[in-house]
Amino acid sequence: MKKKILLIMAVLTMTVSTCMVAIAAENPSSARAGIRSEGVIRYSGGERDVVIDAADFYTLADQLDLFKVRAVKQLGVMRTYLTHSGGGVAMTSADGIYAVHKKPRAGEEADPLSLDFATILEGIAVSQSIPSEPEAFGFPTGTKLYKKADGTLSTSDADGAEPISIQPAAAGNLSAGTAAWVNGELLLGTGGDMSEMLKEISNSMGSIDSATGHSISSEYTLPEDVPLAIAYVSTDTHTKSGPSTAKDPTFTVNGGGKYIELIKKGYSKGGYDVRIRVYLIRNLPAGTVIKGSNGLLFY
């Protein structure tokens, strides 16, 4: 059994060595291709013999080349690619090499064996950067991004969605307890932006303490400008017979204003599924039409 294991190890070693020799033979950038040493020097004298074998240099060179190949491959797994084509982050350690977050076309990726270790290390650092181009996130080239009234991302400017740019996250706009790598820094979310938003809502609630509720189950048209309102919608189905799985409640605002979702909750009531949403709406002009399933609007 021991001899069998040794034989397998020997075969694997020879296979790896053969592959790296093939790489060196085809690629003048390999470390092996730059070695000029040959043969073996043996020195006998004193108590010990000294052997300097050129094969050791080739083994070391092959290991260095193998490390480069595997490191660049791992960068690709992290969606970072070193390429000769521009448009990404220029490497300061090498002229004409860029780091991009979208896989380059065939033939544009840099040869791993031609890269210095400093360039590979710089690429690792860039792998934690935040690209500003939508294409790096899988969108087609030329895509523009927008933020809808409810705060969600969109590729359309319909219904007054605002154009936005991609920006690195900060600790203050990550939910409390969430973590993310951003531009080489490990951030722990504080929920600061949510805290500010809730404070703003709290300060504004005084203006709707004595608000009147208006049904929006069909449609409700605002007769006047409304600076601040709260909408409640529900898919409560407990009056029906038999079990039910409720759909998400619907809510639409047509004519102006911006809204954000404050509460998203589902629960069981009398053995039936219930889902509710609560929205904060700002700056509603007169004539705005609001509709929501089983809904009420307070202002």
mmCIF file of C-alpha atoms in Angstrom, residues 20-140:
data_model
loop_
_atom_site.group_PDB
_atom_site.id
_atom_site.type_symbol
_atom_site.label_atom_id
_atom_site.label_comp_id
_atom_site.label_asym_id
_atom_site.label_seq_id
_atom_site.Cartn_x
_atom_site.Cartn_y
_atom_site.Cartn_z
ATOM 1 C CA MET A 20 4.473 23.630 -16.294
ATOM 2 C CA VAL A 21 7.242 22.663 -18.726
ATOM 3 C CA ALA A 22 4.688 22.912 -21.530
ATOM 4 C CA ILE A 23 3.652 26.370 -20.322
ATOM 5 C CA ALA A 24 7.269 27.482 -20.249
ATOM 6 C CA ALA A 25 7.946 26.096 -23.709
ATOM 7 C CA GLU A 26 5.000 28.027 -25.162
ATOM 8 C CA ASN A 27 5.280 31.198 -23.108
ATOM 9 C CA PRO A 28 8.495 33.243 -22.998
ATOM 10 C CA SER A 29 7.086 35.170 -19.999
ATOM 11 C CA SER A 30 7.321 32.151 -17.707
ATOM 12 C CA ALA A 31 9.927 32.126 -14.962
ATOM 13 C CA ARG A 32 11.308 28.835 -16.306
ATOM 14 C CA ALA A 33 12.048 30.441 -19.682
ATOM 15 C CA GLY A 34 14.426 32.889 -18.006
ATOM 16 C CA ILE A 35 16.608 30.249 -16.338
ATOM 17 C CA ARG A 36 19.974 29.577 -17.998
ATOM 18 C CA SER A 37 21.490 27.185 -15.439
ATOM 19 C CA GLU A 38 22.182 23.580 -16.459
ATOM 20 C CA GLY A 39 23.547 20.450 -14.893
ATOM 21 C CA VAL A 40 24.659 19.666 -11.357
ATOM 22 C CA ILE A 41 27.588 20.899 -9.276
ATOM 23 C CA ARG A 42 28.856 18.529 -6.602
ATOM 24 C CA TYR A 43 31.390 19.494 -3.969
ATOM 25 C CA SER A 44 32.859 17.037 -1.560
ATOM 26 C CA GLY A 45 34.953 18.295 1.305
ATOM 27 C CA GLY A 46 34.903 18.320 5.037
ATOM 28 C CA GLU A 47 32.114 16.467 6.762
ATOM 29 C CA ARG A 48 29.313 17.089 4.259
ATOM 30 C CA ASP A 49 28.796 17.046 0.495
ATOM 31 C CA VAL A 50 27.219 20.046 -1.278
ATOM 32 C CA VAL A 51 25.048 19.567 -4.371
ATOM 33 C CA ILE A 52 23.762 22.470 -6.499
ATOM 34 C CA ASP A 53 21.245 21.123 -9.011
ATOM 35 C CA ALA A 54 19.773 23.323 -11.807
ATOM 36 C CA ALA A 55 16.583 21.259 -11.560
ATOM 37 C CA ASP A 56 15.875 22.949 -8.235
ATOM 38 C CA PHE A 57 15.696 26.331 -9.947
ATOM 39 C CA TYR A 58 13.241 24.976 -12.497
ATOM 40 C CA THR A 59 11.067 23.527 -9.740
ATOM 41 C CA LEU A 60 11.017 26.869 -7.922
ATOM 42 C CA ALA A 61 10.243 28.743 -11.149
ATOM 43 C CA ASP A 62 7.361 26.381 -11.902
ATOM 44 C CA GLN A 63 5.891 26.950 -8.445
ATOM 45 C CA LEU A 64 6.078 30.734 -8.895
ATOM 46 C CA ASP A 65 4.359 30.500 -12.269
ATOM 47 C CA LEU A 66 1.690 28.203 -10.850
ATOM 48 C CA PHE A 67 1.014 30.703 -8.044
ATOM 49 C CA LYS A 68 0.532 33.519 -10.577
ATOM 50 C CA VAL A 69 -1.909 31.478 -12.630
ATOM 51 C CA ARG A 70 -3.954 30.450 -9.603
ATOM 52 C CA ALA A 71 -3.959 33.959 -8.082
ATOM 53 C CA VAL A 72 -5.251 35.537 -11.302
ATOM 54 C CA LYS A 73 -7.841 32.769 -11.631
ATOM 55 C CA GLN A 74 -9.055 33.499 -8.092
ATOM 56 C CA LEU A 75 -9.319 37.204 -8.961
ATOM 57 C CA GLY A 76 -11.683 36.169 -11.734
ATOM 58 C CA VAL A 77 -13.791 34.286 -9.192
ATOM 59 C CA MET A 78 -14.028 37.607 -7.297
ATOM 60 C CA ARG A 79 -15.119 39.301 -10.563
ATOM 61 C CA THR A 80 -11.895 41.239 -10.971
ATOM 62 C CA TYR A 81 -9.901 40.834 -14.172
ATOM 63 C CA LEU A 82 -6.506 42.167 -15.223
ATOM 64 C CA THR A 83 -6.612 43.285 -18.832
ATOM 65 C CA HIS A 84 -4.786 45.281 -21.497
ATOM 66 C CA SER A 85 -7.988 47.075 -22.509
ATOM 67 C CA GLY A 86 -8.655 50.380 -20.746
ATOM 68 C CA GLY A 87 -11.755 51.607 -18.980
ATOM 69 C CA GLY A 88 -10.987 50.193 -15.549
ATOM 70 C CA VAL A 89 -8.577 51.012 -12.745
ATOM 71 C CA ALA A 90 -5.056 51.618 -14.076
ATOM 72 C CA MET A 91 -2.388 49.638 -12.239
ATOM 73 C CA THR A 92 0.348 51.879 -10.855
ATOM 74 C CA SER A 93 2.743 48.936 -10.763
ATOM 75 C CA ALA A 94 2.567 48.170 -14.492
ATOM 76 C CA ASP A 95 1.993 50.239 -17.618
ATOM 77 C CA GLY A 96 -0.945 49.247 -19.788
ATOM 78 C CA ILE A 97 -2.577 46.914 -17.241
ATOM 79 C CA TYR A 98 -6.056 47.677 -15.915
ATOM 80 C CA ALA A 99 -8.347 46.016 -13.390
ATOM 81 C CA VAL A 100 -11.993 45.705 -14.435
ATOM 82 C CA HIS A 101 -15.045 44.081 -12.849
ATOM 83 C CA LYS A 102 -16.589 42.854 -16.095
ATOM 84 C CA LYS A 103 -15.059 39.825 -17.807
ATOM 85 C CA PRO A 104 -13.051 41.002 -20.839
ATOM 86 C CA ARG A 105 -13.486 39.539 -24.273
ATOM 87 C CA ALA A 106 -11.279 36.651 -25.328
ATOM 88 C CA GLY A 107 -7.711 37.799 -25.905
ATOM 89 C CA GLU A 108 -8.002 40.963 -23.824
ATOM 90 C CA GLU A 109 -7.073 39.429 -20.459
ATOM 91 C CA ALA A 110 -3.462 39.868 -19.374
ATOM 92 C CA ASP A 111 -1.246 36.786 -19.389
ATOM 93 C CA PRO A 112 -0.752 35.805 -15.725
ATOM 94 C CA LEU A 113 2.862 34.758 -16.338
ATOM 95 C CA SER A 114 3.750 38.199 -17.705
ATOM 96 C CA LEU A 115 2.524 39.983 -14.567
ATOM 97 C CA ASP A 116 4.713 41.072 -11.687
ATOM 98 C CA PHE A 117 3.700 39.967 -8.204
ATOM 99 C CA ALA A 118 3.189 43.647 -7.323
ATOM 100 C CA THR A 119 0.570 43.943 -10.087
ATOM 101 C CA ILE A 120 -1.280 40.834 -8.880
ATOM 102 C CA LEU A 121 -1.278 42.146 -5.303
ATOM 103 C CA GLU A 122 -2.584 45.499 -6.519
ATOM 104 C CA GLY A 123 -5.321 43.649 -8.400
ATOM 105 C CA ILE A 124 -6.338 41.925 -5.169
ATOM 106 C CA ALA A 125 -6.699 45.328 -3.499
ATOM 107 C CA VAL A 126 -8.782 46.635 -6.418
ATOM 108 C CA SER A 127 -11.059 43.583 -6.162
ATOM 109 C CA GLN A 128 -12.692 45.268 -3.155
ATOM 110 C CA SER A 129 -13.362 48.528 -4.997
ATOM 111 C CA ILE A 130 -16.854 49.626 -6.030
ATOM 112 C CA PRO A 131 -17.264 50.152 -9.783
ATOM 113 C CA SER A 132 -19.416 53.060 -10.923
ATOM 114 C CA GLU A 133 -20.526 51.522 -14.218
ATOM 115 C CA PRO A 134 -23.842 49.575 -14.283
ATOM 116 C CA GLU A 135 -22.254 47.086 -16.720
ATOM 117 C CA ALA A 136 -20.045 45.779 -13.885
ATOM 118 C CA PHE A 137 -23.234 44.633 -12.130
ATOM 119 C CA GLY A 138 -24.540 42.717 -15.130
ATOM 120 C CA PHE A 139 -26.555 45.460 -16.827
ATOM 121 C CA PRO A 140 -26.213 46.029 -20.602
#
